[in-house]
PDB file of C-alpha atoms in Angstrom:
ATOM      1  CA  MET U  31      -7.374  -1.396  -6.247  1.00 84.00           C
ATOM      2  CA  ASP U  32     -10.668  -2.877  -5.138  1.00 83.00           C
ATOM      3  CA  CYS U  33      -9.639  -2.535  -1.475  1.00 81.00           C
ATOM      4  CA  GLN U  34      -9.081   1.216  -1.975  1.00 82.00           C
ATOM      5  CA  LYS U  35     -12.173   2.204  -3.972  1.00 85.00           C
ATOM      6  CA  ASP U  36     -14.041   3.625  -0.978  1.00 85.00           C
ATOM      7  CA  TYR U  37     -11.097   5.884  -0.090  1.00 84.00           C
ATOM      8  CA  VAL U  38     -10.084   7.337  -3.475  1.00 83.00           C
ATOM      9  CA  HIS U  39     -11.716  10.715  -2.807  1.00 85.00           C
ATOM     10  CA  GLN U  40     -10.770  10.955   0.860  1.00 83.00           C
ATOM     11  CA  SER U  41      -8.268  13.795   0.287  1.00 83.00           C
ATOM     12  CA  ASP U  42     -10.136  15.686  -2.437  1.00 86.00           C
ATOM     13  CA  TYR U  43     -11.272  18.388  -0.023  1.00 83.00           C
ATOM     14  CA  ILE U  44      -7.654  19.082   1.010  1.00 83.00           C
ATOM     15  CA  PHE U  45      -6.556  19.640  -2.565  1.00 84.00           C
ATOM     16  CA  LYS U  46      -9.627  21.728  -3.390  1.00 83.00           C
ATOM     17  CA  LYS U  47      -8.980  23.881  -0.322  1.00 87.00           C
ATOM     18  CA  GLU U  48      -5.425  24.555  -1.568  1.00 88.00           C
ATOM     19  CA  LYS U  49      -6.887  25.861  -4.830  1.00 84.00           C
ATOM     20  CA  ASN U  50      -4.225  24.137  -6.899  1.00 84.00           C
ATOM     21  CA  PRO U  51      -5.198  24.857 -10.514  1.00 86.00           C
ATOM     22  CA  TYR U  52      -3.740  21.509 -11.645  1.00 88.00           C
ATOM     23  CA  PHE U  53      -5.775  19.353  -9.284  1.00 87.00           C
ATOM     24  CA  GLN U  54      -8.573  17.359 -10.835  1.00 87.00           C
ATOM     25  CA  PRO U  55     -10.407  14.691  -8.861  1.00 87.00           C
ATOM     26  CA  ILE U  56     -10.359  11.177 -10.257  1.00 87.00           C
ATOM     27  CA  ASP U  57     -13.258  10.571 -12.621  1.00 89.00           C
ATOM     28  CA  ASP U  58     -14.823   7.386 -11.282  1.00 87.00           C
ATOM     29  CA  GLN U  59     -16.508   6.722 -14.631  1.00 89.00           C
ATOM     30  CA  GLN U  60     -13.148   6.593 -16.422  1.00 90.00           C
ATOM     31  CA  ALA U  61     -11.038   4.961 -13.715  1.00 86.00           C
ATOM     32  CA  LYS U  62     -10.158   1.300 -14.100  1.00 87.00           C
ATOM     33  CA  GLN U  63     -10.210  -0.803 -10.977  1.00 87.00           C
ATOM     34  CA  LEU U  64      -7.750  -3.619 -10.392  1.00 90.00           C
ATOM     35  CA  ASN U  65      -8.797  -6.453  -8.118  1.00 91.00           C
ATOM     36  CA  LEU U  66      -6.233  -7.799  -5.671  1.00 90.00           C
ATOM     37  CA  SER U  67      -6.932 -11.284  -6.973  1.00 93.00           C
ATOM     38  CA  GLY U  68      -5.793 -10.175 -10.433  1.00 94.00           C
ATOM     39  CA  SER U  69      -2.731  -8.242  -9.315  1.00 95.00           C
ATOM     40  CA  GLN U  70      -0.229 -11.003 -10.061  1.00 96.00           C
ATOM     41  CA  TYR U  71      -1.468 -11.276 -13.645  1.00 96.00           C
ATOM     42  CA  PHE U  72      -1.490  -7.481 -14.062  1.00 95.00           C
ATOM     43  CA  LEU U  73       2.066  -7.082 -12.753  1.00 96.00           C
ATOM     44  CA  ASN U  74       3.230  -9.983 -14.921  1.00 97.00           C
ATOM     45  CA  GLN U  75       1.793  -8.221 -17.992  1.00 96.00           C
ATOM     46  CA  CYS U  76       3.965  -5.223 -17.010  1.00 96.00           C
ATOM     47  CA  GLY U  77       7.059  -7.453 -16.786  1.00 97.00           C
ATOM     48  CA  ILE U  78       7.056  -7.476 -12.975  1.00 97.00           C
ATOM     49  CA  GLY U  79       7.002 -10.714 -11.011  1.00 98.00           C
ATOM     50  CA  GLY U  80       5.030 -10.183  -7.836  1.00 97.00           C
ATOM     51  CA  LYS U  81       1.662  -9.461  -6.275  1.00 97.00           C
ATOM     52  CA  ILE U  82      -0.187  -6.660  -4.534  1.00 96.00           C
ATOM     53  CA  LEU U  83      -1.543  -7.309  -1.049  1.00 96.00           C
ATOM     54  CA  SER U  84      -3.956  -5.442   1.165  1.00 95.00           C
ATOM     55  CA  THR U  85      -1.909  -4.487   4.240  1.00 94.00           C
ATOM     56  CA  PRO U  86      -4.035  -2.331   6.532  1.00 92.00           C
ATOM     57  CA  GLY U  87      -2.261  -0.879   9.520  1.00 86.00           C
ATOM     58  CA  HIS U  88      -1.230   2.684   8.775  1.00 83.00           C
ATOM     59  CA  SER U  89      -4.581   3.136   7.075  1.00 88.00           C
ATOM     60  CA  ILE U  90      -7.393   0.729   6.267  1.00 90.00           C
ATOM     61  CA  ASP U  91      -6.713   0.997   2.515  1.00 90.00           C
ATOM     62  CA  SER U  92      -2.941   0.450   2.601  1.00 92.00           C
ATOM     63  CA  ILE U  93      -1.424  -1.891   0.055  1.00 94.00           C
ATOM     64  CA  SER U  94       2.028  -3.397  -0.422  1.00 95.00           C
ATOM     65  CA  VAL U  95       3.799  -4.857  -3.424  1.00 97.00           C
ATOM     66  CA  VAL U  96       5.704  -8.104  -2.870  1.00 97.00           C
ATOM     67  CA  LEU U  97       8.090  -9.064  -5.641  1.00 98.00           C
ATOM     68  CA  ASP U  98       8.981 -12.657  -6.436  1.00 97.00           C
ATOM     69  CA  SER U  99      12.530 -11.767  -5.296  1.00 96.00           C
ATOM     70  CA  GLY U 100      11.230 -11.320  -1.731  1.00 96.00           C
ATOM     71  CA  GLU U 101      11.392  -7.534  -1.748  1.00 96.00           C
ATOM     72  CA  ALA U 102       8.293  -5.807  -0.353  1.00 96.00           C
ATOM     73  CA  PHE U 103       7.390  -2.172  -0.896  1.00 95.00           C
ATOM     74  CA  VAL U 104       5.210  -1.423   2.124  1.00 94.00           C
ATOM     75  CA  GLY U 105       4.640   2.329   1.894  1.00 88.00           C
ATOM     76  CA  ASP U 106       3.610   3.790   5.244  1.00 88.00           C
ATOM     77  CA  LEU U 107       3.020   0.491   7.039  1.00 90.00           C
ATOM     78  CA  TYR U 108       4.427   0.681  10.556  1.00 87.00           C
ATOM     79  CA  PRO U 109       7.742  -1.190  10.846  1.00 86.00           C
ATOM     80  CA  GLN U 110       7.568  -4.779  12.014  1.00 85.00           C
ATOM     81  CA  GLU U 111       9.537  -4.044  15.194  1.00 84.00           C
ATOM     82  CA  GLN U 112       6.836  -1.525  16.234  1.00 85.00           C
ATOM     83  CA  VAL U 113       3.899  -3.930  15.896  1.00 84.00           C
ATOM     84  CA  LEU U 114       3.916  -4.873  19.594  1.00 85.00           C
ATOM     85  CA  LEU U 115       3.723  -1.188  20.580  1.00 86.00           C
ATOM     86  CA  TYR U 116       0.358  -0.780  18.866  1.00 83.00           C
ATOM     87  CA  HIS U 117      -1.386  -3.940  20.154  1.00 85.00           C
ATOM     88  CA  ASP U 118      -3.162  -3.994  16.800  1.00 87.00           C
ATOM     89  CA  LYS U 119      -4.310  -7.366  15.448  1.00 91.00           C
ATOM     90  CA  ILE U 120      -4.900  -5.912  11.972  1.00 92.00           C
ATOM     91  CA  LEU U 121      -1.335  -4.596  11.778  1.00 91.00           C
ATOM     92  CA  SER U 122       0.025  -7.914  13.076  1.00 92.00           C
ATOM     93  CA  HIS U 123      -1.982  -9.788  10.455  1.00 94.00           C
ATOM     94  CA  SER U 124      -0.647  -7.525   7.682  1.00 94.00           C
ATOM     95  CA  TRP U 125       2.934  -8.397   8.602  1.00 94.00           C
ATOM     96  CA  GLN U 126       2.131 -12.101   8.920  1.00 94.00           C
ATOM     97  CA  ASN U 127       0.494 -11.978   5.498  1.00 95.00           C
ATOM     98  CA  LEU U 128       3.492 -10.212   3.927  1.00 95.00           C
ATOM     99  CA  ILE U 129       5.902 -12.818   5.295  1.00 95.00           C
ATOM    100  CA  SER U 130       3.660 -15.748   4.349  1.00 96.00           C
ATOM    101  CA  GLN U 131       3.484 -14.348   0.806  1.00 96.00           C
ATOM    102  CA  GLY U 132       7.277 -14.405   0.501  1.00 95.00           C
ATOM    103  CA  ALA U 133       8.416 -10.988   1.758  1.00 96.00           C
ATOM    104  CA  ARG U 134      12.006 -11.218   3.039  1.00 96.00           C
ATOM    105  CA  PHE U 135      13.017  -7.549   2.794  1.00 94.00           C
ATOM    106  CA  ALA U 136      10.967  -4.362   3.217  1.00 93.00           C
ATOM    107  CA  TYR U 137      11.303  -0.903   1.753  1.00 93.00           C
ATOM    108  CA  PHE U 138       9.370   1.874   3.496  1.00 90.00           C
ATOM    109  CA  ALA U 139       8.171   5.161   2.021  1.00 89.00           C
ATOM    110  CA  HIS U 140       9.940   7.215   4.686  1.00 82.00           C
ATOM    111  CA  TYR U 141      13.240   5.310   4.848  1.00 78.00           C
ATOM    112  CA  ALA U 142      14.716   6.145   1.466  1.00 72.00           C
ATOM    113  CA  ASN U 143      17.258   3.644   0.169  1.00 79.00           C
ATOM    114  CA  GLU U 144      17.049   1.494   3.307  1.00 81.00           C
ATOM    115  CA  ARG U 145      16.356  -2.210   2.979  1.00 81.00           C
ATOM    116  CA  VAL U 146      15.071  -3.865   6.157  1.00 86.00           C
ATOM    117  CA  ASN U 147      15.497  -7.618   6.645  1.00 86.00           C
ATOM    118  CA  LEU U 148      12.354  -9.340   7.878  1.00 86.00           C
ATOM    119  CA  ALA U 149      12.425 -12.068  10.510  1.00 65.00           C
TER     120      ALA U 149
END
């Protein structure tokens, strides 16, 4: 994603340090970059109705997928009920953006099989 390009190699040193023989850093010359503005078209070409949004909060390069059905896959984004605890305008804006883009339910990376209704 274009909003993640500056962070792709952020963890390379961790994997190199572990000396995993299967690790190979992403080759920037061969990687294809998807722009957020083209995400709806890309997903549609894959048979998925939805869009990808930049949702910084957990990290500056976080993204979420919002399906046309209203389901949102938000990864590590802090839950909506915790937003006030962080006093973070960026995190608040991410949730407002998700809801304004049609998110009605959220699935988090660390809450397996749990669907959270959004207000």
